[in-house]
Amino acid sequence: SLNGKYKVQRHGLFVLCTSGDSVKVYSTRTEEWLHSLQGHTNQVTGIALNPANHLQVYSCSADGTVKLWDFIDGILIKTFIIGYPLFAIYVSEKHEGIVFLHIGFQLVAVHLPKSAEQEVEAKELSAVSSHISPNPSCTAFGREGQYIAFARNLQLNVYFFRKQKTYSFSLKATDKKGAKNAFTCIACHPTDDCIATGHEDGKIRLWRNFIHKKEYTYSTQHWHHNAVNTLCFTPEGTNLLSGGIESVLVQWQYGTGNRKEFLPRLGGSILHVSASSDGQLFCTSHSDNKITVIESSFKVCGVIQGLVKDAVLTDLMIDPRSKALVLNGKPGHLQFYSLLRDKHLYNLDIVQQEYIYEAGLDQFEVVKAAFDIKGYWLATVEERGQKSSDLEFFLKLWSYDERTQSFVLNTTITAAHTDRIISMCFSSSEETTMLVTIAEDGQFKAWCQGVDADTQQDQNFWSCDFVGSYHNLKPTNCSFSADSSLLAVSFQEVITIWSPDTWELLTTLCQPPGVIRDLCFGRLSCSKYLISTTTRNLLCCWNLLTCALEWSTSVEVSKLQSDPLSENVAAFSYQSKHTDLFVFKPNEPRPLFTHKNVCSEKIHRAVFVPREEPLNNCDESSQWLNRSQLYFLTQNMLVIDDSVAVTPFYLLLGKHRQQQQKLNTPSHQAADRPQQPQGSVTITELLHTPAHVLPPASVLCSMFVSSLLISNTGEMESSEQEMNSEKEEEDSEGEMEACDSQQELRAQGSVDEVTPKLSKAQERELKRVRKTDFSWMAGLIDSKP
Amino acid sequence: MGEFKVHRVRFFDYMPSGIRALAFNQDTERMAVARMDGSVEVFHCSDRFFQEKIIPGREQCGIEGLSWVGERLFSAGLNGGITEYDLTNQKVKYTIDAYGGPIWTITGNQQGTHLAVGCEDGTVKLFEVNEDQIQFERNLDRQKSRIISLSWHPSGSKIAAGMMDMIQVFNVETGHSIHRMLADRGAGTSRSKECVVWSVVYLSDGTIITGDSVGMVKLWDDQTGTLIKSHNVTKCDVLALSVSQNEDSLVAGTSEGIVVQFQFVSMVLEKDDKEWVRTRTFRNHTHDIRAVAEITTAVVSGGMDAQLVVRPLLDKIEVRSAASALRKIHFPHRRLVSCARKSGLMLFQYPGHLELWRLGESEGKGTPGSSLFVKRNPEKLLQLKVKGEDHIRCSAVSPCGGWIVYSTASTLRLYRLHCDNNNISITKISKLPKVLSSANQLCFSSDSSHLFSASAQSSVHIASLSQSGCKFVGTLKPKSGSHQAIHLLAASEDGKWLASANSDHEVHIYNLQTQKAHCTVPVYSSAVTAMGIHPATNCLFMMHADQQMFEYSIEQKQYTDWSRTVQRKGLHRFWVERDTPCLNVMFNPQNPSHVILHDMYMLCIIDQSLPLPDDKTQFYNQLTLKSLTEEQRKSQSHAFKVCKTFKDILCVELMPDQSLVVVERPLEDIATQLPAPIKQKKFAT
């Protein structure tokens, strides 16, 4: 699950956090995800506990509604339609029936109408202030809701409700000592008239006497070296909590000046702090998608970790043992994330150095990682100094320790190559494990676990077995064939095929122009093929038996990924600002499956995740997903927005967000309809059920297909009833039918578009190739010793 | 502006003395400052903190406390004596011994009837303040340890005393101790060290506030004798406390050089439930702050780094102006350098000795801004040590370089200087006229034939100097007015006129030929900081502490037209906002319309022939003018030509050969000679 980064609201036993278009409820005791509050159609921007009923929570969303939930049972109580995108919500005990909302740059008080209906339109809006910071932590209610304090840039404003008067206090932008005084967050003391403000340069100011234009006063405290991200008073007002990029939670004793306590090394920078209503627990949310639960004695008692997706440099990998997704996690770590349970498993410390949370430092980061086929070995490359000229990198090999159920460091190779490592792969044979690395110094090296006479018998370290190069060209990629009998290394435009047993250069393959980008061997029945992609928009399939080009097609492929459990190869093609997905078998140039416009960004990382149990889906177009699911990661990682629950039908909702996203596409039909109308309750219901609660995708698919067809057979309906126990779909059914016929047409049309455009001659050639029977060749391979 | 050859003098190693105590008099708005060397200075708080009075110190006279009683100023020190000062004549009035060993603190009650001193032997001694003297009344209950700090309850019935490890509250009536409150020694390593209660403040509501060596500011209740609240201000010592007049603000000075403000604010707005809350922090000092005082609109602090810092409290100030800016006073507002213009000699005045230097000589001409080759190095000719314990009050060297005179509080000494090539000899003039026993200010006539000595009652004695010796000629007395001591004297070039200025802002002009008072310049509200008589026109040019300038024609006994124009048009905002007073007025004989002025940061030539700038014109226009053509320059230029090339100026003097002597004392050099401050951890070091 992906935890939200906006707001964490605490209630003794539960943590609530926004997560995409839902609010997730976690237990503080077990750190387990209990359920989600689903219903918003756009990003949830803020939550606030209902001051009148502590079992209820308000949430506001960019879809223009405020919803009231019973968060223990996960029931939507009421929906208030405001009609404008909302950015934050504030409530106060003293203002019953009123919520304060950010609409644009305005802070607006909204009277919630008391009506028994489920959906009410709230029309009574009154503006409190028209200039408000877009940062929701820059607004806070004061003691007993008598006033509201909000800051924007360098000005602090305090609005008194009874007097209807605003007091403003300004700070200078900078002073001689280089202070940066812009406000970053605000908190108000619960019983005293004291406003705490955080500033860009890390200062915390405590304002008092703010009903005087001149005799107001403040004290300044300074510990943070970067901006204070969040401030929070404990409910009794005895302490003030603050956090920032340092990832240190600081507790300031209120009223005694300098006395403070620290809780360091919490992970990513602290984005938000909140305290439970009884003051016993604190919660911090972090930039690395984490919530930490902290006791009032300043001890961490729980961590709720989501998928870390800050900066993914490694490929997406599957740990063959745990079947967990492996990628960059905490800085310097690899994270193991169970896709099945949607849960973070653990972090493996690769760099084994303290990470300093400060901007602008060049620190070691894991850039490459690879597993061998059994999951017994893990190879990692960590690097520092990419930007500067003095590059430092280490190649590390980790072996799996059965006893500790974890990876332990076996070998560290300090100067594996003279220049940075571009790629590496393990041989895929079961008997011997071999690692091949290619580097920018023009060499590829093979590493083996050798028995060193000097060291003890049971400790086998890795050493270099072979160094190869080809005309001093720079290698671009490497790959082992399925049985590890062949190693393909691409040097610029040339693919070289080596025999790992004798290190003999068997052959070279070349199809200019264009530098080889990706290489992959076919699997199973297609293992005689080698697929390569070039930078000049060429996808080639080589027959290794004839050493000739089997077929080629002109398509720009940004990522080629083969399924280890089937013959299928997935290619992501990025053209005219959207990515298309093709799935094909190497033995025929015609795609099995095409999905136009998967997303709008370039895709650089993808992985096939084996299913626990293979599906036996008979639908031809989705058969390729029977054994594994395809996950991919888009390139645009700059906008790390909120997160969206990974649901199988994510695309259906048509939310093409400018954010990093993960999805799997289980069915042809689903994939072909990115612009599904949003109104359907059934679909939404279906989509928001957690993935592990859903019935198998095969069932879903057929149900889904049937829902898109004109439903006139009773048989279909019965299958649906079986699916959705809640039986809400009856009324929505009719609504769906209306648009179905239209979509049907589109679906048919898309099939034709699939094949890449080929010239007449090529087409003829292809037809000829297709007609030729290659079965004899398969026989040959099989008969090979 | 003209070009000058400049002697940039940096061999005057003036070291200001650290500040030990401050006392503020609310009624007269005067701030008394006691320094480590025993000198006491009085600053006028509403007149731009002009240093009105300086009472030089003595050897071995460490002042520990200062206290105003009405308009009378008392001090007490480690020599065990209580001293009252004669502020009119700027000298010690009397000293009486308290017979209790070294005195650590002195404080007067608000009623002005009694002084209390805290002694090393553990006694608090009460002195009755009589009309002309103080008289010992009695001891309060004697304690075991020394009394470090004292504070009267505003009613005068109780006294809180800070001691080692504890605070005692005494009933003044009975002399018995009411409460004994133990100060905590603090945690960790300092537990074995005693906790010194450096400062105590007794508020009218019965709250006692203490600052101690553990770094705590503690609030106590005098009814129950219990601790109400404690604030940890610093890891080092809290050395000084001061509360504002209306008891809503408190400042604490620490040995880290920071001043922390506490304010008595209501925790819930518009309710009377008030608490002392730490608010602002001021970091203006590098060393220990030994004394703080909260005056009406500012916090004044002073310490080991010898600077007096006036930090305005913006919430108490009605209109922001130059008078309410942050002010740091480094140098005395008196001249410590006198110059024998005709012979190129400089006399530097140190507290305990005088130094006579001959200026160097340079070769050739250079382009403006370049430095010239020094042909002959400056040379220290003479060091003259003061006889006795008193420090020098004033000194002068005659323009011809033949006479040196100095005065302490008790004696005046005149020397004849013989200077043939490299042989320097000095002879003391033994038989001085009796009236020349002590002087507040000394001055020679321009032809070096007469010595003017300002003494008591605002009178000036004239003595004629000749090879045979010194002869009393007569005394100039003002017709009327105050008897305040004269702090400035100015003789005219033609030997006809003498002007004197005293600390009541009066300027008297005397005719030296008739030895009669000629006239009195109308009294201006601000003190005169520098004056000079124009050699050609005999107009008296006066600079005041509020940066106003006046030109008064002596012959016509009225302000000149130029002066009236200045007053009518007003001075430029930038000129008025400068925060150090002008210390010298000079005239350029080559260009009679030029008046040369200087303060600590700049040198200015006022060209009286050019138009005055108004607030819209660019004040510092030297660079702009440089880029313009001759024609445009005429229309752009105005009367004020400011040169900021030199910094931390102690004195500027114009020599007859059109060269300027600029005596600088860089503040960095002073800082390097200070003792090392408390080591503090700085972030990212």
mmCIF file of C-alpha atoms in Angstrom, chain A residues 437-529:
data_model
loop_
_atom_site.group_PDB
_atom_site.id
_atom_site.type_symbol
_atom_site.label_atom_id
_atom_site.label_comp_id
_atom_site.label_asym_id
_atom_site.label_seq_id
_atom_site.Cartn_x
_atom_site.Cartn_y
_atom_site.Cartn_z
ATOM 1 C CA THR A 437 29.243 -7.127 -15.505
ATOM 2 C CA ILE A 438 29.723 -4.680 -18.320
ATOM 3 C CA ALA A 439 31.227 -1.289 -17.801
ATOM 4 C CA GLU A 440 31.969 1.918 -19.603
ATOM 5 C CA ASP A 441 35.640 1.003 -19.778
ATOM 6 C CA GLY A 442 34.764 -1.234 -22.735
ATOM 7 C CA GLN A 443 35.135 -4.522 -20.946
ATOM 8 C CA PHE A 444 32.854 -7.176 -19.700
ATOM 9 C CA LYS A 445 33.930 -9.340 -16.812
ATOM 10 C CA ALA A 446 32.706 -12.653 -15.629
ATOM 11 C CA TRP A 447 32.828 -13.334 -11.907
ATOM 12 C CA CYS A 448 32.773 -16.721 -10.332
ATOM 13 C CA GLN A 449 32.733 -18.018 -6.843
ATOM 14 C CA GLY A 450 36.202 -19.454 -6.693
ATOM 15 C CA VAL A 451 37.817 -21.596 -4.065
ATOM 16 C CA ASP A 452 40.684 -19.617 -2.766
ATOM 17 C CA ALA A 453 43.445 -21.679 -1.349
ATOM 18 C CA ASP A 454 44.447 -19.065 1.184
ATOM 19 C CA THR A 455 41.100 -18.712 2.834
ATOM 20 C CA GLN A 456 39.012 -21.152 4.743
ATOM 21 C CA GLN A 457 37.186 -23.876 2.967
ATOM 22 C CA ASP A 458 33.653 -22.880 3.745
ATOM 23 C CA GLN A 459 34.108 -19.269 2.698
ATOM 24 C CA ASN A 460 33.999 -18.988 -1.033
ATOM 25 C CA PHE A 461 34.602 -15.540 -2.329
ATOM 26 C CA TRP A 462 33.947 -14.157 -5.748
ATOM 27 C CA SER A 463 36.722 -13.387 -8.115
ATOM 28 C CA CYS A 464 37.130 -12.425 -11.715
ATOM 29 C CA ASP A 465 37.050 -15.322 -14.109
ATOM 30 C CA PHE A 466 37.248 -13.718 -17.506
ATOM 31 C CA VAL A 467 37.710 -10.291 -19.008
ATOM 32 C CA GLY A 468 36.396 -9.761 -22.468
ATOM 33 C CA SER A 469 36.147 -6.890 -24.865
ATOM 34 C CA TYR A 470 35.291 -6.337 -28.492
ATOM 35 C CA HIS A 471 37.251 -3.874 -30.593
ATOM 36 C CA ASN A 472 37.357 -1.498 -27.645
ATOM 37 C CA LEU A 473 33.736 -0.681 -28.182
ATOM 38 C CA LYS A 474 31.606 0.343 -25.296
ATOM 39 C CA PRO A 475 29.255 -2.418 -24.186
ATOM 40 C CA THR A 476 25.624 -1.547 -23.785
ATOM 41 C CA ASN A 477 23.864 -4.624 -22.477
ATOM 42 C CA CYS A 478 24.333 -8.245 -21.599
ATOM 43 C CA SER A 479 22.109 -11.254 -21.265
ATOM 44 C CA PHE A 480 22.341 -14.984 -20.643
ATOM 45 C CA SER A 481 20.280 -17.431 -22.557
ATOM 46 C CA ALA A 482 17.721 -19.456 -20.631
ATOM 47 C CA ASP A 483 19.990 -22.451 -20.241
ATOM 48 C CA SER A 484 23.084 -20.289 -19.686
ATOM 49 C CA SER A 485 24.837 -21.853 -22.585
ATOM 50 C CA LEU A 486 25.190 -18.564 -24.357
ATOM 51 C CA LEU A 487 26.050 -15.069 -23.254
ATOM 52 C CA ALA A 488 25.099 -12.149 -25.429
ATOM 53 C CA VAL A 489 26.918 -8.879 -24.927
ATOM 54 C CA SER A 490 26.067 -5.960 -27.106
ATOM 55 C CA PHE A 491 28.848 -3.561 -28.077
ATOM 56 C CA GLN A 492 27.364 -0.456 -29.610
ATOM 57 C CA GLU A 493 25.789 -1.788 -32.829
ATOM 58 C CA VAL A 494 27.179 -5.312 -32.559
ATOM 59 C CA ILE A 495 25.857 -8.207 -30.585
ATOM 60 C CA THR A 496 28.520 -10.704 -29.613
ATOM 61 C CA ILE A 497 27.627 -14.210 -28.585
ATOM 62 C CA TRP A 498 30.011 -15.966 -26.239
ATOM 63 C CA SER A 499 30.161 -19.390 -24.800
ATOM 64 C CA PRO A 500 30.527 -19.047 -21.029
ATOM 65 C CA ASP A 501 32.186 -22.449 -20.785
ATOM 66 C CA THR A 502 35.127 -21.781 -23.042
ATOM 67 C CA TRP A 503 34.904 -18.001 -23.338
ATOM 68 C CA GLU A 504 35.006 -18.320 -27.054
ATOM 69 C CA LEU A 505 33.441 -15.696 -29.221
ATOM 70 C CA LEU A 506 30.916 -17.721 -31.150
ATOM 71 C CA THR A 507 29.455 -15.178 -33.475
ATOM 72 C CA THR A 508 28.557 -11.561 -33.938
ATOM 73 C CA LEU A 509 25.266 -10.195 -35.079
ATOM 74 C CA CYS A 510 24.822 -6.763 -36.481
ATOM 75 C CA GLN A 511 21.964 -4.831 -37.953
ATOM 76 C CA PRO A 512 22.886 -1.180 -38.239
ATOM 77 C CA PRO A 513 22.024 1.531 -37.725
ATOM 78 C CA GLY A 514 21.526 2.214 -34.059
ATOM 79 C CA VAL A 515 23.163 1.257 -30.823
ATOM 80 C CA ILE A 516 21.710 -1.796 -29.126
ATOM 81 C CA ARG A 517 19.585 -0.781 -26.200
ATOM 82 C CA ASP A 518 18.023 -3.963 -24.873
ATOM 83 C CA LEU A 519 18.808 -7.605 -25.297
ATOM 84 C CA CYS A 520 16.803 -10.605 -24.311
ATOM 85 C CA PHE A 521 16.786 -14.271 -25.095
ATOM 86 C CA GLY A 522 13.612 -16.097 -25.797
ATOM 87 C CA ARG A 523 12.425 -18.645 -23.316
ATOM 88 C CA LEU A 524 11.103 -22.170 -23.475
ATOM 89 C CA SER A 525 10.115 -23.022 -27.004
ATOM 90 C CA CYS A 526 11.521 -19.762 -28.289
ATOM 91 C CA SER A 527 14.943 -20.110 -26.756
ATOM 92 C CA LYS A 528 16.591 -20.097 -30.139
ATOM 93 C CA TYR A 529 15.696 -16.461 -30.557
#
